[in-house]
Short mmCIF file of C-alpha atoms in Angstrom, two decimals:
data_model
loop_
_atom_site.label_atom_id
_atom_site.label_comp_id
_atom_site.label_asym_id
_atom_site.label_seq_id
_atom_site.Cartn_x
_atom_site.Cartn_y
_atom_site.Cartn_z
CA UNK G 1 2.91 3.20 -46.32
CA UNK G 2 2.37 -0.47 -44.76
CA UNK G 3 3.91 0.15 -41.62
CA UNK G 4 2.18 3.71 -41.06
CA UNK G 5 -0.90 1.77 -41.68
CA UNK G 6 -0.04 -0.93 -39.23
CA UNK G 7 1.03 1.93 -36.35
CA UNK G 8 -2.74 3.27 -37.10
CA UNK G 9 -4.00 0.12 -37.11
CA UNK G 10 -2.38 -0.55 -33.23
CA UNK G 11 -3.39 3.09 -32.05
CA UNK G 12 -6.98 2.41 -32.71
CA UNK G 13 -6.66 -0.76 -31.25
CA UNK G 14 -5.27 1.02 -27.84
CA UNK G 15 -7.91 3.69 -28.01
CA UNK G 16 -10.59 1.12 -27.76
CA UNK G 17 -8.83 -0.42 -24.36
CA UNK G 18 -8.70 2.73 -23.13
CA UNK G 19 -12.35 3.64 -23.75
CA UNK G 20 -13.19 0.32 -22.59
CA UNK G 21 -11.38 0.88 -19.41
CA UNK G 22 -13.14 4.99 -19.21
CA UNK G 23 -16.49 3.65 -19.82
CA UNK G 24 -16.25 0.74 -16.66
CA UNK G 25 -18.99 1.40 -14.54
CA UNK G 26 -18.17 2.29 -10.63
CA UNK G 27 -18.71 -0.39 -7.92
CA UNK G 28 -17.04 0.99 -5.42
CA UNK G 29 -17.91 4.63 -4.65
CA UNK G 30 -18.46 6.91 -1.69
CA UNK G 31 -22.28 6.70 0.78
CA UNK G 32 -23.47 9.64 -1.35
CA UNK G 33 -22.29 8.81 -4.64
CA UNK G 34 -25.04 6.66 -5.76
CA UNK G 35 -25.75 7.31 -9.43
CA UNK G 36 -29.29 7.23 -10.69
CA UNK G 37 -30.19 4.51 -13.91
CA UNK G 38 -28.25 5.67 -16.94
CA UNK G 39 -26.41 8.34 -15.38
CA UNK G 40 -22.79 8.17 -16.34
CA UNK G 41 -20.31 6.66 -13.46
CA UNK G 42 -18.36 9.31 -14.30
CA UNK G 43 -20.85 11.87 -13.51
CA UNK G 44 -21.97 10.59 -9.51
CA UNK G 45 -21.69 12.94 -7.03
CA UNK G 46 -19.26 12.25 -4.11
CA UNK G 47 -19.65 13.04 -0.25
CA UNK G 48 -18.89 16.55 1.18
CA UNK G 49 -15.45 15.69 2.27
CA UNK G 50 -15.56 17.50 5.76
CA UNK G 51 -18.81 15.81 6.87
CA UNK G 52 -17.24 12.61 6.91
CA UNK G 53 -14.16 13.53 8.20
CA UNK G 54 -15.76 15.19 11.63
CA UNK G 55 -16.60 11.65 11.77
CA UNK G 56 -13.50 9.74 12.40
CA UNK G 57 -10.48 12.11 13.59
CA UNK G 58 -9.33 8.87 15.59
CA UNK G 59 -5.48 7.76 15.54
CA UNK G 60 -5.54 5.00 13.49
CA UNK G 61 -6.96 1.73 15.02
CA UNK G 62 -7.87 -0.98 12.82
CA UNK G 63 -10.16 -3.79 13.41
CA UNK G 64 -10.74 -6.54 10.42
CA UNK G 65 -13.92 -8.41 12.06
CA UNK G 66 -15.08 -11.74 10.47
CA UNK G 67 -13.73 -10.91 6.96
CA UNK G 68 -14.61 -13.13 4.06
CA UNK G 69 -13.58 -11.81 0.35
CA UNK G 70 -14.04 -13.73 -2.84
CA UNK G 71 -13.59 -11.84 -5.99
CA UNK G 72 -16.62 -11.38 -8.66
CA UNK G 73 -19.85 -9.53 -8.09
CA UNK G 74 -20.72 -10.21 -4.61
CA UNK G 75 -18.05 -13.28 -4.48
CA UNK G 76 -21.18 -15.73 -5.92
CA UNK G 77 -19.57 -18.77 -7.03
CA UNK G 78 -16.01 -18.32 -6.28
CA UNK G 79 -13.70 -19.49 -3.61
CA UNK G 80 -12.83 -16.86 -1.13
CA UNK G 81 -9.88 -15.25 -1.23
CA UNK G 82 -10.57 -14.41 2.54
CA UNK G 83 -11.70 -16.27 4.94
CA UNK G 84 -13.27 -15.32 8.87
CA UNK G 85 -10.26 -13.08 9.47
CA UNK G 86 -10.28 -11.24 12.38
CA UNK G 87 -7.49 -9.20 14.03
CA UNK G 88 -7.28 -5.65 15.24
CA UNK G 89 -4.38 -3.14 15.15
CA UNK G 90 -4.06 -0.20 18.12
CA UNK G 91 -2.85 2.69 17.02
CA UNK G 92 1.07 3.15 16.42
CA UNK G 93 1.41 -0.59 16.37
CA UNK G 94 3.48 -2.05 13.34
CA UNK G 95 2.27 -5.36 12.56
CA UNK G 96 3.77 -7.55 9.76
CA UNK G 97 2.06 -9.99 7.27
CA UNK G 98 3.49 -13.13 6.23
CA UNK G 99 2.65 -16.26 4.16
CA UNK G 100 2.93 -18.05 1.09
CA UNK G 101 2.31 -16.37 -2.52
CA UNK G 102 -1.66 -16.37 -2.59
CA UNK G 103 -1.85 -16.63 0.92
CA UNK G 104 -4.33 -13.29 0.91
CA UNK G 105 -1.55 -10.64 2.09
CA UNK G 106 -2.25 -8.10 -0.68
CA UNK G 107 -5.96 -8.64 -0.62
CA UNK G 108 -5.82 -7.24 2.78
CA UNK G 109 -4.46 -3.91 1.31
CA UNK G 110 -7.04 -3.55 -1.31
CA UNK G 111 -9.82 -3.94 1.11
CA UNK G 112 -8.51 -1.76 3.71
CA UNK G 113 -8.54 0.79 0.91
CA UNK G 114 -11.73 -0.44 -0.72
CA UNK G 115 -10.39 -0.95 -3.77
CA UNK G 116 -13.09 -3.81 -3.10
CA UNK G 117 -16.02 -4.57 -0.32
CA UNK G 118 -15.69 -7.22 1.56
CA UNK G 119 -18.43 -10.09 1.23
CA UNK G 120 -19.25 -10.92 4.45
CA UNK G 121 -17.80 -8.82 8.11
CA UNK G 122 -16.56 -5.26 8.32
CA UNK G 123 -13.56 -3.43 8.51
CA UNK G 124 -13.23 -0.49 10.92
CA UNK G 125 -11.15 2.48 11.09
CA UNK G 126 -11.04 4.36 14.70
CA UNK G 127 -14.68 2.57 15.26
CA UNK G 128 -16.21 3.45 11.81
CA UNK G 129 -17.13 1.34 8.77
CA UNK G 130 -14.49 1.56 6.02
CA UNK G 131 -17.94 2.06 3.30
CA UNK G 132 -19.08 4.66 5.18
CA UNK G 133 -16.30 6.74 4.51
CA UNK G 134 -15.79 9.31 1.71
CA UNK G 135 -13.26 7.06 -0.34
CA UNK G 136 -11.23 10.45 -0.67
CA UNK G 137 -11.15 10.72 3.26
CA UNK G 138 -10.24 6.88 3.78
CA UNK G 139 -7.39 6.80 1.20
CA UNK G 140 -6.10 9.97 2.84
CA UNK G 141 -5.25 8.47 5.86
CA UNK G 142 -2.66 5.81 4.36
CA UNK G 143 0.53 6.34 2.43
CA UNK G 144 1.78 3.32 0.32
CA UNK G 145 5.45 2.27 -0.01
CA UNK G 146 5.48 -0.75 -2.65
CA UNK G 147 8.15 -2.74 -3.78
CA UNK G 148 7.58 -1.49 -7.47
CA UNK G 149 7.74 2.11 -7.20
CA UNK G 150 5.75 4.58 -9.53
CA UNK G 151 7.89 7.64 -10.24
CA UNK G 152 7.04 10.18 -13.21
CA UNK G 153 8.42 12.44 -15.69
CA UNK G 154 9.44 15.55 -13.79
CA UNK G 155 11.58 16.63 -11.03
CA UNK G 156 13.33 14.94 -7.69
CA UNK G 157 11.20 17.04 -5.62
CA UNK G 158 7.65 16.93 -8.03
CA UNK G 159 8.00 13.06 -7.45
CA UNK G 160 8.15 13.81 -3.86
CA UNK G 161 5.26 16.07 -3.44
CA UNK G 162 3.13 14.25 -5.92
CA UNK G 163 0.57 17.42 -6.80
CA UNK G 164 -0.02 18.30 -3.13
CA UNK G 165 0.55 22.11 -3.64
CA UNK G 166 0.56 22.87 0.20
CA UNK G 167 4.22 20.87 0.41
CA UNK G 168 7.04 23.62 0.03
CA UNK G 169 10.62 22.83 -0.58
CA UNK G 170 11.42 22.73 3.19
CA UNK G 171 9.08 20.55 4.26
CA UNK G 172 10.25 17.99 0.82
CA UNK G 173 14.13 18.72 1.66
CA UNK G 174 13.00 17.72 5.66
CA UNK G 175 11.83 14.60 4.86
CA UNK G 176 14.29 13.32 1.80
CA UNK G 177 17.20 14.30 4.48
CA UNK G 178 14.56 12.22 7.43
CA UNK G 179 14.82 8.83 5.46
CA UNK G 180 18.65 9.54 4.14
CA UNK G 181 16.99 9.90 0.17
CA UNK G 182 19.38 13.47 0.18
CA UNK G 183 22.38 11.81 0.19
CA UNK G 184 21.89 10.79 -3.86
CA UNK G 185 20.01 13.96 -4.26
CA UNK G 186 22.72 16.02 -3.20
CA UNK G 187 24.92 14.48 -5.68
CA UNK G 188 22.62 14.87 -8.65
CA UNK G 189 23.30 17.71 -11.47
CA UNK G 190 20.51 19.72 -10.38
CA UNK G 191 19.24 18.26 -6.74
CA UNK G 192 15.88 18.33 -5.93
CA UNK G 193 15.23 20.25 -9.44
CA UNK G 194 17.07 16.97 -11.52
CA UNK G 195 14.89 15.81 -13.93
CA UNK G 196 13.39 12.32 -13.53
CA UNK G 197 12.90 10.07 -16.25
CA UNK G 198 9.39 7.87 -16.91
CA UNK G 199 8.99 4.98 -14.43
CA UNK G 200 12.51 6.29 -13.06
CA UNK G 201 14.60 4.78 -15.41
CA UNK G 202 17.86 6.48 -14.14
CA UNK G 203 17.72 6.16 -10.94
CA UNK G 204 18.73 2.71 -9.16
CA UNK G 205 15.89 0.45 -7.23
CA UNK G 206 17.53 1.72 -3.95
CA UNK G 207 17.04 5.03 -4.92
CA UNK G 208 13.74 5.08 -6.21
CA UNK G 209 12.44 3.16 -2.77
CA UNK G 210 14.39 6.03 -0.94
CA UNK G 211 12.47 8.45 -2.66
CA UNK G 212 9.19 6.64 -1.90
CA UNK G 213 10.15 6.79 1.60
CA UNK G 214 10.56 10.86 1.51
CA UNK G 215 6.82 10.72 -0.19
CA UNK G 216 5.10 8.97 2.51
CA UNK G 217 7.13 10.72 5.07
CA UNK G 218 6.29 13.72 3.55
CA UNK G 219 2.17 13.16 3.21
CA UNK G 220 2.41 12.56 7.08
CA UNK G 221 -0.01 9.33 7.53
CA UNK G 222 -1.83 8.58 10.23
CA UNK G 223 -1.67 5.03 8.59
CA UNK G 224 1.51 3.32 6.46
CA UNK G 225 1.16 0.56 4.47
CA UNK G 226 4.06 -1.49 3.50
CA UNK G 227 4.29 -4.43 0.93
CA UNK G 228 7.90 -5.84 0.65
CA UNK G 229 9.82 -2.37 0.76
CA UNK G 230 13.20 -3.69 0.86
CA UNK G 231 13.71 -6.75 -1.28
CA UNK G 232 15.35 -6.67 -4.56
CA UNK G 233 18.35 -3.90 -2.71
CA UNK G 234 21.64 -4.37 -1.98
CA UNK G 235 23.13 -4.76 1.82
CA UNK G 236 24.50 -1.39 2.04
CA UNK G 237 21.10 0.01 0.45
CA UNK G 238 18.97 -2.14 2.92
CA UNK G 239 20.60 -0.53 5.59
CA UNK G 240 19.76 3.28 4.63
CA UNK G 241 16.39 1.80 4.01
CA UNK G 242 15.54 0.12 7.41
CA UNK G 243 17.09 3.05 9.34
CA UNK G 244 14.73 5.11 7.10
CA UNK G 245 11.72 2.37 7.45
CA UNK G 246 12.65 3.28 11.55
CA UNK G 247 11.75 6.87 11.06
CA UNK G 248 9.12 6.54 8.97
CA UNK G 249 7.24 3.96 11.08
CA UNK G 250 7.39 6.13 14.33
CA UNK G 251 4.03 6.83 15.63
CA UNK G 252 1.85 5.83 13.00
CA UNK G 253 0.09 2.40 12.67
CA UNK G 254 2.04 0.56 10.05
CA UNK G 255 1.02 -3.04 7.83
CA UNK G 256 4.23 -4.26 6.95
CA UNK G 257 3.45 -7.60 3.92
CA UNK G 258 7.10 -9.33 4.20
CA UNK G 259 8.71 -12.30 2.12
CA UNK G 260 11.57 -11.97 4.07
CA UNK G 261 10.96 -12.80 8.01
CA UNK G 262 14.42 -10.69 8.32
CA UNK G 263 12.46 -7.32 7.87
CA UNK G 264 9.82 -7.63 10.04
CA UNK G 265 11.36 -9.72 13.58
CA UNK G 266 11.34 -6.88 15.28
CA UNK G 267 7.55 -6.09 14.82
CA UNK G 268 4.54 -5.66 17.79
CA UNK G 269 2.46 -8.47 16.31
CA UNK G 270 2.77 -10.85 13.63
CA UNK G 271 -0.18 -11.91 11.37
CA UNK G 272 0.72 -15.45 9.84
CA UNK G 273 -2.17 -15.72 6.41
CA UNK G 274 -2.32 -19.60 5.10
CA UNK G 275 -4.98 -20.56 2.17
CA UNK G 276 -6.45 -17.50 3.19
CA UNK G 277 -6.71 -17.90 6.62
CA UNK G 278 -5.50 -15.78 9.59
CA UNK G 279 -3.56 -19.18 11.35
CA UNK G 280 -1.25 -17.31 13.75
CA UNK G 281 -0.59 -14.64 15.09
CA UNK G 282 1.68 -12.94 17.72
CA UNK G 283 5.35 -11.52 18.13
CA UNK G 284 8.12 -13.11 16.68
CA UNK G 285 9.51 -15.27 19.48
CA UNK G 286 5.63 -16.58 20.81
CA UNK G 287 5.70 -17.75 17.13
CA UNK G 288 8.72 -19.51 16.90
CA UNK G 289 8.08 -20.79 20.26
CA UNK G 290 4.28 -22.31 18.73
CA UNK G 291 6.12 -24.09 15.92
CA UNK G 292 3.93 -23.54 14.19
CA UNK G 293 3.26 -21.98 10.31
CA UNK G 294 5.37 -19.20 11.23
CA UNK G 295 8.26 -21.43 12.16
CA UNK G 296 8.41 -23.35 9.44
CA UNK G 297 8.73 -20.19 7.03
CA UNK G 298 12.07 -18.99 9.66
CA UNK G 299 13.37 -22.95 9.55
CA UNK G 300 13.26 -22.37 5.77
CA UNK G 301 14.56 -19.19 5.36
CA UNK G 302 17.69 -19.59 8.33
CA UNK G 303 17.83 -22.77 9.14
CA UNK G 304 21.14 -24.36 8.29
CA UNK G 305 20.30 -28.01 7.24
CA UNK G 306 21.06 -30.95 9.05
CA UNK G 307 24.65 -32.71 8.41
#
């Protein structure tokens, strides 16, 4: 009777997180979804999708101008995160992001997706203001590959298409066999219709990025968004997965956030972040040539040392 009481005792306890969590009020919401005093968060309208899109049908050029970030309600009081980074990506360009942990690499992800608003500058997409954009429309136009990969309970091919209804079985089987993610799904019990486990638990890291690959490939981008897609794989693994990073990459304006200078040498443009700073910046040779930042990170990843 103890223990049931303790498992009760635990459940309530996780209901009231969760509730907590529900009941968070919005920051960050579409132009039109402003909610009036006391109206629910839950409850704000959000932007006729079409409107906005009409607006922006560009092909994916990005342009961070004078960005400062600090974290807390309008960044009063704490150290930016961010600091006067400016940079712009043309359309189709990869461009890679390096630095040290805390550096600012991921907060460039979250506001390009306005997960948060910057506190000072602007980020543009094809010439228009990343908060005035339905959020629906401006998360639409990236697909995320992350080195921890979120897979669910149901099938190969569910994982794959991820709710969109309008992908068919051809057009999931065309881009599993694109990025070389068929291989392992032909040799599955059941194929695309093999049952997945939570989190993916029976499927290998190499595996589950593979599949991550077909989803993004899949969803058809105009914008990817990479953050350290091939560490933590074997060298065989790697392989599948660069020739498969090749494919995916091709034509669309890709952010690549590397640990390993290996994966990203053969980018257009390098963006070197340092105490939250953009410090460098360039292709890989005119940064090793600037000894700079950047060279130290290849010295310490390659270099042999000194005998």
């Amino acid at each position: 009777m103890s223990e049931k009481f303790n498992v009760l005792q635990s459940a309530m306890a996780s209901s009231e997180r969760i509730f907590t969590l529900l009941d968070t009020p919005i920051d960050i919401a579409s132009p039109a979804a402003v909610a009036s005093p006391g109206e629910p968060a839950l409850s704000r309208p959000t932007a006729p999708p079409d409107s906005t899109r009409r607006r922006h049908q560009g092909p994916g050029r990005i342009v961070f101008d004078d960005v400062t970030f600090a974290y807390g309600p309008g960044g009063d009081g704490q150290a930016p995160v961010l600091r006067d980074v400016s940079f712009e990506v043309e359309p189709g360009q990869r461009v890679g992001i390096v630095g040290a942990t805390g550096a600012g690499k991921t907060t460039l992800m979250s506001l390009l997706l306005r997960f948060y608003d910057v506190s000072r500058g602007r980020i543009l997409i094809d010439g228009v203001d990343v908060r005035e954009m339905d959020l629906h429309v401006l998360r639409g136009l990236f697909s995320l590959v992350l080195q921890d990969v979120h897979l669910f309970s149901g099938t190969i091919a569910s994982n794959i298409r991820l709710g969109r209804v309008d992908l068919d079985d051809e057009r999931v089987r065309r881009a599993a066999a694109a990025v070389h993610a068929d291989r392992f799904i032909r040799s599955l019990p059941r194929g695309f219709e093999t049952p997945v486990a939570e989190r993916g638990a029976t499927l290998s890291v190499g595996q589950k990025q593979l599949l991550s690959f077909a989803r993004a490939l899949a969803f058809d981008p105009a914008i990817l968004f990479l953050d350290d897609a091939t560490s933590s794989v074997d060298t065989e693994t790697e392989l599948l997965i660069r020739d498969a990073l090749r494919v995916l990459m091709a034509g669309r304006t890709t952010l690549a956030i590397a640990h390993r200078l290996s994966t990203i040498q053969d980018m257009d443009k390098i963006l070197v972040l340092h105490h939250g700073q953009l410090r460098e910046m360039g292709s890989h040779q005119e940064l090793l040539a600037a000894r700079g930042i950047y060279f130290k990170l290849f010295q310490l990843q390659f270099a042999r040392p000194a005998t």
